Short mmCIF file of C-alpha atoms and ligand atoms in Angstrom, two decimals:
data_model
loop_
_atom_site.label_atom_id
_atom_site.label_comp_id
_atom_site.label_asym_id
_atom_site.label_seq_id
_atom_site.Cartn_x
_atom_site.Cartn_y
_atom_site.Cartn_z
CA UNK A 1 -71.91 113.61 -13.32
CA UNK A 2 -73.10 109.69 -13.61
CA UNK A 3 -72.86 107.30 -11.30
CA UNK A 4 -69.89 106.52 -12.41
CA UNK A 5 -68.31 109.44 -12.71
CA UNK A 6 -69.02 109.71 -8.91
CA UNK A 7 -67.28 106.57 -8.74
CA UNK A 8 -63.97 107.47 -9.72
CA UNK A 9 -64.19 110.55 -8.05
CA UNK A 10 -63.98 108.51 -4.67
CA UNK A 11 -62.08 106.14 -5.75
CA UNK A 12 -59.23 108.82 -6.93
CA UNK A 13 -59.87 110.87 -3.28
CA UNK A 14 -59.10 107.19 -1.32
CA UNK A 15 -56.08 107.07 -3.34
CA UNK A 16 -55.12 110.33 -2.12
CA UNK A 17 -56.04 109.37 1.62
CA UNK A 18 -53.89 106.25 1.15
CA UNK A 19 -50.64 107.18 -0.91
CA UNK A 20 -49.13 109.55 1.78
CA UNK A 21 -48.86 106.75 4.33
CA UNK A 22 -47.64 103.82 1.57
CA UNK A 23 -44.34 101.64 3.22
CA UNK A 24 -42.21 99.47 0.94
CA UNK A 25 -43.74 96.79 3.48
CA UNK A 26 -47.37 97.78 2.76
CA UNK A 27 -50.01 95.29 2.74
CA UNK A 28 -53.75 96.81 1.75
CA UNK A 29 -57.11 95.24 2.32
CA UNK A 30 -59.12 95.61 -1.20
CA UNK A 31 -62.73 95.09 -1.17
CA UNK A 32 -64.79 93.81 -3.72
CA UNK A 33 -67.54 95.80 -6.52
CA UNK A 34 -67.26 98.41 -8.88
CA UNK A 35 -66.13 101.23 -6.82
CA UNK A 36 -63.62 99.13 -5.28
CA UNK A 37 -62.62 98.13 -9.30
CA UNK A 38 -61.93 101.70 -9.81
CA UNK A 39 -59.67 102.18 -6.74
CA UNK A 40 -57.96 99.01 -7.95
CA UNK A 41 -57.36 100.10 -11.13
CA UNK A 42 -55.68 103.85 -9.63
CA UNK A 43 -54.01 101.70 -7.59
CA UNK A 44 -51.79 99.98 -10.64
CA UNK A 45 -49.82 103.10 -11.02
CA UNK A 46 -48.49 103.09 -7.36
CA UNK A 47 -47.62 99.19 -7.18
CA UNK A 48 -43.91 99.55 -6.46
CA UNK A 49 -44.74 101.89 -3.64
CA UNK A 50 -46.41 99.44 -1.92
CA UNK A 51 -45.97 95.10 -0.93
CA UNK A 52 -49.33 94.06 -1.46
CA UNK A 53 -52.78 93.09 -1.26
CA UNK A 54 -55.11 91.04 1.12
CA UNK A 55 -58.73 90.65 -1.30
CA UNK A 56 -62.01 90.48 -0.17
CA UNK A 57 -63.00 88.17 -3.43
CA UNK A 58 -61.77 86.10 -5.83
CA UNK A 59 -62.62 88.65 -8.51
CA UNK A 60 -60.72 91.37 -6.52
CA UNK A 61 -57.63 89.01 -6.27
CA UNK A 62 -57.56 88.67 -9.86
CA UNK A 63 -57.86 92.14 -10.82
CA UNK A 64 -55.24 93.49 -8.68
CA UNK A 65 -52.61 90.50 -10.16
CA UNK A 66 -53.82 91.88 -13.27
CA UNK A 67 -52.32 94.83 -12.50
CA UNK A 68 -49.22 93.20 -11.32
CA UNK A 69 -49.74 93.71 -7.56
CA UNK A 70 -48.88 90.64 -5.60
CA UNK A 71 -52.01 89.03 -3.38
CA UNK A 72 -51.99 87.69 0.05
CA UNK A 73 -53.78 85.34 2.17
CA UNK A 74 -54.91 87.00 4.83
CA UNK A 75 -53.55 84.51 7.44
CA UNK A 76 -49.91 85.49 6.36
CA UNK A 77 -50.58 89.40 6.97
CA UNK A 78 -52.40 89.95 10.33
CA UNK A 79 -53.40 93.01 10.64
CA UNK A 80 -53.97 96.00 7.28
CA UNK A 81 -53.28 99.13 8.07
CA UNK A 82 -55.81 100.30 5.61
CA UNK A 83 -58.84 98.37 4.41
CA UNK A 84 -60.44 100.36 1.23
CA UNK A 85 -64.40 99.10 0.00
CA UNK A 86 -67.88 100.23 -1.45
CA UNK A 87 -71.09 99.34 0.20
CA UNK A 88 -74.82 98.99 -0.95
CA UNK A 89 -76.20 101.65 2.10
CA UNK A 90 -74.52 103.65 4.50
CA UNK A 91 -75.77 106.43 6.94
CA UNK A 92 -74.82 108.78 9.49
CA UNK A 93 -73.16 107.00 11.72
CA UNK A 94 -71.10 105.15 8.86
CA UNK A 95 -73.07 101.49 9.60
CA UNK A 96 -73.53 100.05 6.23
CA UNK A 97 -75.41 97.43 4.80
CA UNK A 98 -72.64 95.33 2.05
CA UNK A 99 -72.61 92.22 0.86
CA UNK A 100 -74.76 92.50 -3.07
CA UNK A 101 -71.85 91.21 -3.92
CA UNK A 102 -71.77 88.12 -2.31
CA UNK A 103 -68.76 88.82 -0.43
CA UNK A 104 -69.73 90.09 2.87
CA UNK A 105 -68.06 87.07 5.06
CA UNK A 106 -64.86 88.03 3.64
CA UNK A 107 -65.32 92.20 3.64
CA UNK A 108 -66.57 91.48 7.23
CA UNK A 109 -62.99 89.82 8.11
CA UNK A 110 -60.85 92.21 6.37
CA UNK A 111 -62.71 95.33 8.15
CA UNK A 112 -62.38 93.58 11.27
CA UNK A 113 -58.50 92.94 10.48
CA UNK A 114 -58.31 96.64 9.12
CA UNK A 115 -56.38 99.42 11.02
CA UNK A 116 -58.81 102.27 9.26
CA UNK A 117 -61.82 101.40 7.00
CA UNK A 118 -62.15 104.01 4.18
CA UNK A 119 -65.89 103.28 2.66
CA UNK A 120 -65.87 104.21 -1.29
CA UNK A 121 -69.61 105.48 -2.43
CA UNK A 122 -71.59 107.45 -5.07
CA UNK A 123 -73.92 109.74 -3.08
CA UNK A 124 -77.11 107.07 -4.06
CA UNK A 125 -76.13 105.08 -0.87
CA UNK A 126 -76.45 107.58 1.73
CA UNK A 127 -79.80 107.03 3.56
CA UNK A 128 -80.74 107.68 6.30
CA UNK A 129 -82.21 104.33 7.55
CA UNK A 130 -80.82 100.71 6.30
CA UNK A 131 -82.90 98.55 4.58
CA UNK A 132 -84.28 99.74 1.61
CA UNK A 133 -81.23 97.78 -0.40
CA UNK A 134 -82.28 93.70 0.65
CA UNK A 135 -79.76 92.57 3.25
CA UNK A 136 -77.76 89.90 2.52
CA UNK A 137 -77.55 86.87 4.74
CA UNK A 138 -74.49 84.32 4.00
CA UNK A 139 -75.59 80.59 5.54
CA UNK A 140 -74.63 77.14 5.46
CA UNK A 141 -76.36 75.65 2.70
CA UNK A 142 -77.95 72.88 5.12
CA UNK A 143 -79.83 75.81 7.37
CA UNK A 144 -80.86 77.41 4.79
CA UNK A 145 -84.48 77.00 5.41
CA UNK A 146 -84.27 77.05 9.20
CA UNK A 147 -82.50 80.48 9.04
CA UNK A 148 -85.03 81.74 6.44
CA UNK A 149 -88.06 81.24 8.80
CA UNK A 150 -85.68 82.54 11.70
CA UNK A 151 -85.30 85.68 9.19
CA UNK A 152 -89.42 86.10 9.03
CA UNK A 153 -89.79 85.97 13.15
CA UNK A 154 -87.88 88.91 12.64
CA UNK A 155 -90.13 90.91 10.24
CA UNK A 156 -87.79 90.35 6.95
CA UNK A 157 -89.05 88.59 4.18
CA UNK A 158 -86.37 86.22 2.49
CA UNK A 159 -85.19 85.73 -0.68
CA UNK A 160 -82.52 82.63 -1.51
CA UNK A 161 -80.11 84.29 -3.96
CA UNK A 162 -80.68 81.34 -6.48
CA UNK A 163 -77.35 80.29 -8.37
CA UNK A 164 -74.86 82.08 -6.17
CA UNK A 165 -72.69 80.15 -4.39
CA UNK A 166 -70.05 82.31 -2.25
CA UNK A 167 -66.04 82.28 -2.43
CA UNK A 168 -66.79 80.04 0.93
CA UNK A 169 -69.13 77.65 -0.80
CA UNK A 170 -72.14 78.61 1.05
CA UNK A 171 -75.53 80.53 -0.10
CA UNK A 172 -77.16 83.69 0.25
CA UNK A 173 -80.40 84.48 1.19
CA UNK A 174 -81.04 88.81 0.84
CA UNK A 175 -84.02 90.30 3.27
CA UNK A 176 -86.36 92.34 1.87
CA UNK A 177 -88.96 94.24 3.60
CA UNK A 178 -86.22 95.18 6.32
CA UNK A 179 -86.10 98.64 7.74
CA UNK A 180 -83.44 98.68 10.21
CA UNK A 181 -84.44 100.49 13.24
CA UNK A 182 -81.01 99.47 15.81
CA UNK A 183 -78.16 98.51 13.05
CA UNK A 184 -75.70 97.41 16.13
CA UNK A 185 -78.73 95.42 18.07
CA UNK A 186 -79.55 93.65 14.74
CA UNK A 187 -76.00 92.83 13.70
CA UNK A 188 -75.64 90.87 17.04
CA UNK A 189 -79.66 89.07 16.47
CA UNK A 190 -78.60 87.70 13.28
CA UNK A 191 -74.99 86.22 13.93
CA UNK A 192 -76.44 84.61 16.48
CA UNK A 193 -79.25 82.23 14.49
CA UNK A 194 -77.63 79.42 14.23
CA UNK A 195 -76.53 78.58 10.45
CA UNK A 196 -75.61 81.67 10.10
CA UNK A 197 -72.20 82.74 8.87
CA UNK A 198 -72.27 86.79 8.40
CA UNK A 199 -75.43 89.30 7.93
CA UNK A 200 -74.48 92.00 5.84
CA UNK A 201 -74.92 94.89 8.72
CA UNK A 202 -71.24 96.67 9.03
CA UNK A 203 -72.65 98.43 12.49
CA UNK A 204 -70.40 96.55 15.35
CA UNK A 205 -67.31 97.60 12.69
CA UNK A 206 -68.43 100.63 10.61
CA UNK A 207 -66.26 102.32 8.57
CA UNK A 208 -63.24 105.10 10.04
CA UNK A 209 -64.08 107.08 7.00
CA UNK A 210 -66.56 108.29 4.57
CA UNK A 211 -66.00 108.96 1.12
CA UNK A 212 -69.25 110.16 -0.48
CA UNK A 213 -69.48 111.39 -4.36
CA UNK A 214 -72.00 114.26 -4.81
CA UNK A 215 -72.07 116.46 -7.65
CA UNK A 216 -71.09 119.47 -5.30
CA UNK A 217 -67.50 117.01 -4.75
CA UNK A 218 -66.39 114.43 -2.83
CA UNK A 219 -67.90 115.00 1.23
CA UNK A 220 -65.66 113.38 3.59
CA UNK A 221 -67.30 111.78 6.28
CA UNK A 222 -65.71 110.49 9.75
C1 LIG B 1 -68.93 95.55 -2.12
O1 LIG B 1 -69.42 95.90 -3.36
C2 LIG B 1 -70.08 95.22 -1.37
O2 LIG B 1 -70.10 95.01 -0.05
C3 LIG B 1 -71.19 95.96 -1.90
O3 LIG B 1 -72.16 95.00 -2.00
C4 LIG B 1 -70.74 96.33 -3.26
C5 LIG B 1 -70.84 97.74 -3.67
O4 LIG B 1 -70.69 97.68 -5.04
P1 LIG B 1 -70.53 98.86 -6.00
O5 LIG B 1 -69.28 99.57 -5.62
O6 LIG B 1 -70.45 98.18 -7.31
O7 LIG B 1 -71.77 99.69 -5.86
O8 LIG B 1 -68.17 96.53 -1.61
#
């Protein structure tokens, strides 16, 4: 199967895990990516079963109204009984690193707003340690520089995402270099630099569930 392929396959098993428990009052977080495209577009066929849709991007916003499912701001919800996204790594213990996207602030809030988390992933980002994928760092354009030599104290060597500018008008600087020993421990370092908005680590908040395409099927992982 391609990586694609794999894709879907998760995408179409999260529909199942979601459809069961749809209310006419409904309201689902959607994350943000290519996997989280493909859920998006299942998701079209089931739009009168459900309300809505809180989005973790612009982009995500404008593909479910696409689709003619109606978007919400966040603030107007409260909580999601479901919050349904990809990520760039994820391992045992369902800590991820997410964010290549440039949307982590916003995936962070919805997975902190989210009843269940249901990760969407192609076997490639199972490992076994975080890091190997660069870590993305969302700052305030201002401390960009401090946080970047905050980011080497720490053993990472930073990159400034040149030409991105996030959905919250600030920048992105990705660590590479960055083997993650204590994903929780290091979650809690980097919030706390100052000019920091959100590090990419989903460790504090993991994901509830797993969905993982291999070419033996789709593993479900809690
Ligand atoms: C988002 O999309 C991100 O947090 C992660 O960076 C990315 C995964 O993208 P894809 O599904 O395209 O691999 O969920």
């Amino acid at each position: 199967m391609t990586q694609d392929e794999l894709k879907d396959a998760v995408a179409a098993a999260a529909i199942a895990e979601v459809e069961p428990r749809l209310e006419r009052d409904t309201i689902l977080g959607i994350g943000t990516g290519s996997t989280a495209n493909l859920f998006i577009d299942r998701l079209a066929r089931l739009r009168h079963d459900f309300k809505g849709a809180v989005a973790s991007s612009e982009a995500s916003a404008e593909r479910l109204r696409g689709h003619g499912i109606e978007v919400f701001e966040l603030n107007h919800v409260g909580t999601v009984p479901f919050y349904i996204d990809g990520a760039d790594e994820v391992n045992a213990y369902l800590h991820m690193i997410k964010g290549g996207g440039a949307a982590l602030t916003r995936e962070k809030i919805l997975a902190a707003c989210a009843e269940r988390f249901i990760c969407i992933a192609d076997g490639s980002k199972r490992v076994e340690r975080l890091g190997a994928f660069p870590l993305p760092v969302e700052v305030i354009p201002m401390a960009r520089s401090y946080v970047a030599r905050e980011l080497v104290k720490l053993g990472a060597d930073p990159v400034y995402r040149q030409g991105v500018v996030t959905d919250n008008g600030n920048q992105i600087i990705d660590c590479f270099e960055f083997m993650i020993d204590d994903p929780v421990a290091m979650e809690a370092r980097l919030n706390a630099i100052v000019g920091v908005v959100t590090n990419g680590l989903f460790a504090a908040r993991g994901a509830d569930v797993l969905l993982l395409g291999t070419e033996k099927g789709v593993e479900r992982l809690t």
